[in-house]
Amino acid sequence: MTSSSLRRAIVSADDFGMSLEVNEAIEQAHRNGILSTASLMVAGDAAEDAIRRAKTMPDLKVGLHVVAIEGKSVLDLPAITDEQGWFGRNQLRLGVEYFFSPQARSALCREIESQFRAFTASGLTLDHANAHKHMHLHPTVGRFLIESGLEHGVRAVRSPFEPPEPVEANDTLGDRALRHWIGVLRHQIRKAGLKTNDWCFGLRWSGHMTPDHIRGLIPRLPGGTSEIYFHPATAQDAMMQRFMPGYEQEGELAALLDPAVRESFDRYRVARIGWADL
């Protein structure tokens, strides 16, 4: 992290490999817009297509989007997934199992390591790591992500700390509780000698990071390094309709392609950087 008043931003997209619609949007947003970074779901339905596209875009930095909830696993271990190899959607139940069940912890450790191995096998350079639905805020998931990440050369991990003021939100009791777990994660990151961001935007407006929102956010970005993350897609497929109802993925793609958004970074002197620049 940095205490500098200099304002910098990493512009990223999650769920690379989830579907062709997501992959198409990420390619468009990188080639024709401001997207510099993407996080890959190695067991996603379109992971092979995402890897192929990434290899044609050498300036797109790709990291691992670890899945430990609401997604397909690599190993299909019954201690943590259903008969189709899918993680459940109940965050509280999964969190309890990952903390208290030795069988679940052992399976989770093997699964996360296998996701890193699959990323390495892709031939892509590992730029960073984070977790789907920010499950790495769970101390067990965070620990396994960091331990496996270090073995595979990770240098940076996302801290999903979104201050309320720039997004015009109230500071709630839930926010204060979340900050505790963010503090735990940041301690794990620092102890491992890894880098992280100061701020993260995309939580309260998840699925609604549209041009108006982003043009309004950029002037209000705080000093330090912010990650601004998106969920773009060219259209909603059946999986998105099931897991992300109401998301405006096409609107998020529009924000990444909007010339006025690009111009705002220059006007308000916000430097667009990558994880390697931290």
mmCIF file with all atom_site columns, C-alpha atoms in Angstrom, residues 104-215:
data_model
loop_
_atom_site.group_PDB
_atom_site.id
_atom_site.type_symbol
_atom_site.label_atom_id
_atom_site.label_alt_id
_atom_site.label_comp_id
_atom_site.label_asym_id
_atom_site.label_entity_id
_atom_site.label_seq_id
_atom_site.pdbx_PDB_ins_code
_atom_site.Cartn_x
_atom_site.Cartn_y
_atom_site.Cartn_z
_atom_site.occupancy
_atom_site.B_iso_or_equiv
_atom_site.pdbx_formal_charge
_atom_site.auth_seq_id
_atom_site.auth_comp_id
_atom_site.auth_asym_id
_atom_site.auth_atom_id
_atom_site.pdbx_PDB_model_num
ATOM 1   C CA . ALA A 1 104 ? -13.408 -29.159 4.197   1.00 0.00 ? 104 ALA A CA 1
ATOM 2   C CA . ARG A 1 105 ? -10.152 -27.333 4.975   1.00 0.00 ? 105 ARG A CA 1
ATOM 3   C CA . SER A 1 106 ? -8.063  -30.137 3.518   1.00 0.00 ? 106 SER A CA 1
ATOM 4   C CA . ALA A 1 107 ? -10.192 -30.253 0.368   1.00 0.00 ? 107 ALA A CA 1
ATOM 5   C CA . LEU A 1 108 ? -10.144 -26.469 0.029   1.00 0.00 ? 108 LEU A CA 1
ATOM 6   C CA . CYS A 1 109 ? -6.354  -26.403 0.310   1.00 0.00 ? 109 CYS A CA 1
ATOM 7   C CA . ARG A 1 110 ? -6.036  -29.015 -2.450  1.00 0.00 ? 110 ARG A CA 1
ATOM 8   C CA . GLU A 1 111 ? -8.582  -27.205 -4.625  1.00 0.00 ? 111 GLU A CA 1
ATOM 9   C CA . ILE A 1 112 ? -6.921  -23.789 -4.404  1.00 0.00 ? 112 ILE A CA 1
ATOM 10  C CA . GLU A 1 113 ? -3.514  -25.287 -5.116  1.00 0.00 ? 113 GLU A CA 1
ATOM 11  C CA . SER A 1 114 ? -5.002  -27.047 -8.160  1.00 0.00 ? 114 SER A CA 1
ATOM 12  C CA . GLN A 1 115 ? -6.454  -23.770 -9.426  1.00 0.00 ? 115 GLN A CA 1
ATOM 13  C CA . PHE A 1 116 ? -3.015  -22.158 -9.227  1.00 0.00 ? 116 PHE A CA 1
ATOM 14  C CA . ARG A 1 117 ? -1.485  -25.175 -10.990 1.00 0.00 ? 117 ARG A CA 1
ATOM 15  C CA . ALA A 1 118 ? -4.085  -24.895 -13.745 1.00 0.00 ? 118 ALA A CA 1
ATOM 16  C CA . PHE A 1 119 ? -3.232  -21.229 -14.191 1.00 0.00 ? 119 PHE A CA 1
ATOM 17  C CA . THR A 1 120 ? 0.482   -22.055 -14.413 1.00 0.00 ? 120 THR A CA 1
ATOM 18  C CA . ALA A 1 121 ? -0.267  -24.788 -16.963 1.00 0.00 ? 121 ALA A CA 1
ATOM 19  C CA . SER A 1 122 ? -2.039  -22.212 -19.137 1.00 0.00 ? 122 SER A CA 1
ATOM 20  C CA . GLY A 1 123 ? 1.293   -20.610 -19.971 1.00 0.00 ? 123 GLY A CA 1
ATOM 21  C CA . LEU A 1 124 ? 0.078   -17.170 -18.855 1.00 0.00 ? 124 LEU A CA 1
ATOM 22  C CA . THR A 1 125 ? 2.148   -15.031 -16.490 1.00 0.00 ? 125 THR A CA 1
ATOM 23  C CA . LEU A 1 126 ? 0.486   -14.752 -13.069 1.00 0.00 ? 126 LEU A CA 1
ATOM 24  C CA . ASP A 1 127 ? -0.069  -11.036 -12.426 1.00 0.00 ? 127 ASP A CA 1
ATOM 25  C CA . HIS A 1 128 ? -2.133  -11.116 -9.202  1.00 0.00 ? 128 HIS A CA 1
ATOM 26  C CA . ALA A 1 129 ? -4.745  -13.129 -7.308  1.00 0.00 ? 129 ALA A CA 1
ATOM 27  C CA . ASN A 1 130 ? -8.145  -12.512 -5.747  1.00 0.00 ? 130 ASN A CA 1
ATOM 28  C CA . ALA A 1 131 ? -11.217 -14.600 -4.999  1.00 0.00 ? 131 ALA A CA 1
ATOM 29  C CA . HIS A 1 132 ? -14.732 -14.833 -6.405  1.00 0.00 ? 132 HIS A CA 1
ATOM 30  C CA . LYS A 1 133 ? -17.204 -12.981 -4.156  1.00 0.00 ? 133 LYS A CA 1
ATOM 31  C CA . HIS A 1 134 ? -14.144 -11.853 -2.156  1.00 0.00 ? 134 HIS A CA 1
ATOM 32  C CA . MET A 1 135 ? -14.046 -15.169 -0.330  1.00 0.00 ? 135 MET A CA 1
ATOM 33  C CA . HIS A 1 136 ? -10.369 -14.556 0.454   1.00 0.00 ? 136 HIS A CA 1
ATOM 34  C CA . LEU A 1 137 ? -11.631 -12.307 3.265   1.00 0.00 ? 137 LEU A CA 1
ATOM 35  C CA . HIS A 1 138 ? -12.292 -15.612 5.030   1.00 0.00 ? 138 HIS A CA 1
ATOM 36  C CA . PRO A 1 139 ? -9.010  -16.213 6.883   1.00 0.00 ? 139 PRO A CA 1
ATOM 37  C CA . THR A 1 140 ? -8.779  -19.859 5.796   1.00 0.00 ? 140 THR A CA 1
ATOM 38  C CA . VAL A 1 141 ? -9.369  -19.059 2.121   1.00 0.00 ? 141 VAL A CA 1
ATOM 39  C CA . GLY A 1 142 ? -7.008  -16.093 2.350   1.00 0.00 ? 142 GLY A CA 1
ATOM 40  C CA . ARG A 1 143 ? -4.273  -18.198 3.916   1.00 0.00 ? 143 ARG A CA 1
ATOM 41  C CA . PHE A 1 144 ? -4.504  -20.952 1.302   1.00 0.00 ? 144 PHE A CA 1
ATOM 42  C CA . LEU A 1 145 ? -4.666  -18.406 -1.533  1.00 0.00 ? 145 LEU A CA 1
ATOM 43  C CA . ILE A 1 146 ? -1.528  -16.671 -0.269  1.00 0.00 ? 146 ILE A CA 1
ATOM 44  C CA . GLU A 1 147 ? 0.385   -19.881 0.466   1.00 0.00 ? 147 GLU A CA 1
ATOM 45  C CA . SER A 1 148 ? -0.342  -21.418 -2.939  1.00 0.00 ? 148 SER A CA 1
ATOM 46  C CA . GLY A 1 149 ? 0.116   -18.053 -4.636  1.00 0.00 ? 149 GLY A CA 1
ATOM 47  C CA . LEU A 1 150 ? 3.622   -17.676 -3.224  1.00 0.00 ? 150 LEU A CA 1
ATOM 48  C CA . GLU A 1 151 ? 4.524   -21.106 -4.607  1.00 0.00 ? 151 GLU A CA 1
ATOM 49  C CA . HIS A 1 152 ? 3.386   -19.987 -8.052  1.00 0.00 ? 152 HIS A CA 1
ATOM 50  C CA . GLY A 1 153 ? 4.967   -16.542 -8.095  1.00 0.00 ? 153 GLY A CA 1
ATOM 51  C CA . VAL A 1 154 ? 2.074   -14.258 -7.141  1.00 0.00 ? 154 VAL A CA 1
ATOM 52  C CA . ARG A 1 155 ? 3.155   -10.743 -6.159  1.00 0.00 ? 155 ARG A CA 1
ATOM 53  C CA . ALA A 1 156 ? -0.124  -8.945  -5.418  1.00 0.00 ? 156 ALA A CA 1
ATOM 54  C CA . VAL A 1 157 ? -3.501  -9.733  -3.835  1.00 0.00 ? 157 VAL A CA 1
ATOM 55  C CA . ARG A 1 158 ? -6.645  -7.587  -3.845  1.00 0.00 ? 158 ARG A CA 1
ATOM 56  C CA . SER A 1 159 ? -7.873  -5.899  -0.659  1.00 0.00 ? 159 SER A CA 1
ATOM 57  C CA . PRO A 1 160 ? -11.619 -5.228  -1.167  1.00 0.00 ? 160 PRO A CA 1
ATOM 58  C CA . PHE A 1 161 ? -11.792 -2.088  1.009   1.00 0.00 ? 161 PHE A CA 1
ATOM 59  C CA . GLU A 1 162 ? -14.266 0.411   -0.460  1.00 0.00 ? 162 GLU A CA 1
ATOM 60  C CA . PRO A 1 163 ? -14.521 3.692   1.499   1.00 0.00 ? 163 PRO A CA 1
ATOM 61  C CA . PRO A 1 164 ? -18.101 4.996   1.637   1.00 0.00 ? 164 PRO A CA 1
ATOM 62  C CA . GLU A 1 165 ? -17.530 8.659   0.769   1.00 0.00 ? 165 GLU A CA 1
ATOM 63  C CA . PRO A 1 166 ? -16.557 8.406   -2.928  1.00 0.00 ? 166 PRO A CA 1
ATOM 64  C CA . VAL A 1 167 ? -19.614 6.245   -3.673  1.00 0.00 ? 167 VAL A CA 1
ATOM 65  C CA . GLU A 1 168 ? -21.872 8.500   -1.581  1.00 0.00 ? 168 GLU A CA 1
ATOM 66  C CA . ALA A 1 169 ? -22.800 5.747   0.880   1.00 0.00 ? 169 ALA A CA 1
ATOM 67  C CA . ASN A 1 170 ? -23.284 5.674   4.633   1.00 0.00 ? 170 ASN A CA 1
ATOM 68  C CA . ASP A 1 171 ? -20.766 3.930   6.851   1.00 0.00 ? 171 ASP A CA 1
ATOM 69  C CA . THR A 1 172 ? -22.822 1.063   8.291   1.00 0.00 ? 172 THR A CA 1
ATOM 70  C CA . LEU A 1 173 ? -22.256 -1.469  11.056  1.00 0.00 ? 173 LEU A CA 1
ATOM 71  C CA . GLY A 1 174 ? -21.721 -4.055  8.309   1.00 0.00 ? 174 GLY A CA 1
ATOM 72  C CA . ASP A 1 175 ? -18.992 -1.862  6.803   1.00 0.00 ? 175 ASP A CA 1
ATOM 73  C CA . ARG A 1 176 ? -17.222 -1.655  10.130  1.00 0.00 ? 176 ARG A CA 1
ATOM 74  C CA . ALA A 1 177 ? -17.409 -5.439  10.570  1.00 0.00 ? 177 ALA A CA 1
ATOM 75  C CA . LEU A 1 178 ? -16.081 -5.911  7.038   1.00 0.00 ? 178 LEU A CA 1
ATOM 76  C CA . ARG A 1 179 ? -13.114 -3.662  7.826   1.00 0.00 ? 179 ARG A CA 1
ATOM 77  C CA . HIS A 1 180 ? -12.102 -6.078  10.582  1.00 0.00 ? 180 HIS A CA 1
ATOM 78  C CA . TRP A 1 181 ? -11.783 -8.949  8.106   1.00 0.00 ? 181 TRP A CA 1
ATOM 79  C CA . ILE A 1 182 ? -10.038 -6.689  5.595   1.00 0.00 ? 182 ILE A CA 1
ATOM 80  C CA . GLY A 1 183 ? -7.525  -5.918  8.346   1.00 0.00 ? 183 GLY A CA 1
ATOM 81  C CA . VAL A 1 184 ? -6.969  -9.639  8.880   1.00 0.00 ? 184 VAL A CA 1
ATOM 82  C CA . LEU A 1 185 ? -6.421  -10.147 5.137   1.00 0.00 ? 185 LEU A CA 1
ATOM 83  C CA . ARG A 1 186 ? -4.025  -7.204  4.883   1.00 0.00 ? 186 ARG A CA 1
ATOM 84  C CA . HIS A 1 187 ? -2.028  -8.592  7.796   1.00 0.00 ? 187 HIS A CA 1
ATOM 85  C CA . GLN A 1 188 ? -1.756  -11.916 5.949   1.00 0.00 ? 188 GLN A CA 1
ATOM 86  C CA . ILE A 1 189 ? -0.699  -10.111 2.758   1.00 0.00 ? 189 ILE A CA 1
ATOM 87  C CA . ARG A 1 190 ? 1.929   -7.966  4.487   1.00 0.00 ? 190 ARG A CA 1
ATOM 88  C CA . LYS A 1 191 ? 3.296   -10.905 6.465   1.00 0.00 ? 191 LYS A CA 1
ATOM 89  C CA . ALA A 1 192 ? 3.787   -12.786 3.183   1.00 0.00 ? 192 ALA A CA 1
ATOM 90  C CA . GLY A 1 193 ? 5.662   -9.844  1.656   1.00 0.00 ? 193 GLY A CA 1
ATOM 91  C CA . LEU A 1 194 ? 3.027   -9.291  -1.030  1.00 0.00 ? 194 LEU A CA 1
ATOM 92  C CA . LYS A 1 195 ? 1.584   -6.068  -2.422  1.00 0.00 ? 195 LYS A CA 1
ATOM 93  C CA . THR A 1 196 ? -1.988  -4.843  -2.251  1.00 0.00 ? 196 THR A CA 1
ATOM 94  C CA . ASN A 1 197 ? -4.149  -1.848  -3.097  1.00 0.00 ? 197 ASN A CA 1
ATOM 95  C CA . ASP A 1 198 ? -5.276  0.910   -0.727  1.00 0.00 ? 198 ASP A CA 1
ATOM 96  C CA . TRP A 1 199 ? -8.873  1.101   -1.944  1.00 0.00 ? 199 TRP A CA 1
ATOM 97  C CA . CYS A 1 200 ? -11.251 -0.956  -4.061  1.00 0.00 ? 200 CYS A CA 1
ATOM 98  C CA . PHE A 1 201 ? -14.323 0.209   -5.977  1.00 0.00 ? 201 PHE A CA 1
ATOM 99  C CA . GLY A 1 202 ? -16.995 -2.071  -7.386  1.00 0.00 ? 202 GLY A CA 1
ATOM 100 C CA . LEU A 1 203 ? -18.610 -3.490  -4.243  1.00 0.00 ? 203 LEU A CA 1
ATOM 101 C CA . ARG A 1 204 ? -21.636 -1.268  -3.650  1.00 0.00 ? 204 ARG A CA 1
ATOM 102 C CA . TRP A 1 205 ? -22.195 -0.746  -7.367  1.00 0.00 ? 205 TRP A CA 1
ATOM 103 C CA . SER A 1 206 ? -21.423 -4.348  -8.294  1.00 0.00 ? 206 SER A CA 1
ATOM 104 C CA . GLY A 1 207 ? -23.132 -5.008  -11.608 1.00 0.00 ? 207 GLY A CA 1
ATOM 105 C CA . HIS A 1 208 ? -23.862 -1.314  -12.020 1.00 0.00 ? 208 HIS A CA 1
ATOM 106 C CA . MET A 1 209 ? -20.430 0.190   -12.768 1.00 0.00 ? 209 MET A CA 1
ATOM 107 C CA . THR A 1 210 ? -21.979 2.165   -15.605 1.00 0.00 ? 210 THR A CA 1
ATOM 108 C CA . PRO A 1 211 ? -20.600 5.258   -17.370 1.00 0.00 ? 211 PRO A CA 1
ATOM 109 C CA . ASP A 1 212 ? -22.431 7.771   -15.161 1.00 0.00 ? 212 ASP A CA 1
ATOM 110 C CA . HIS A 1 213 ? -21.229 6.078   -11.995 1.00 0.00 ? 213 HIS A CA 1
ATOM 111 C CA . ILE A 1 214 ? -17.618 5.903   -13.150 1.00 0.00 ? 214 ILE A CA 1
ATOM 112 C CA . ARG A 1 215 ? -17.475 9.448   -14.492 1.00 0.00 ? 215 ARG A CA 1
#
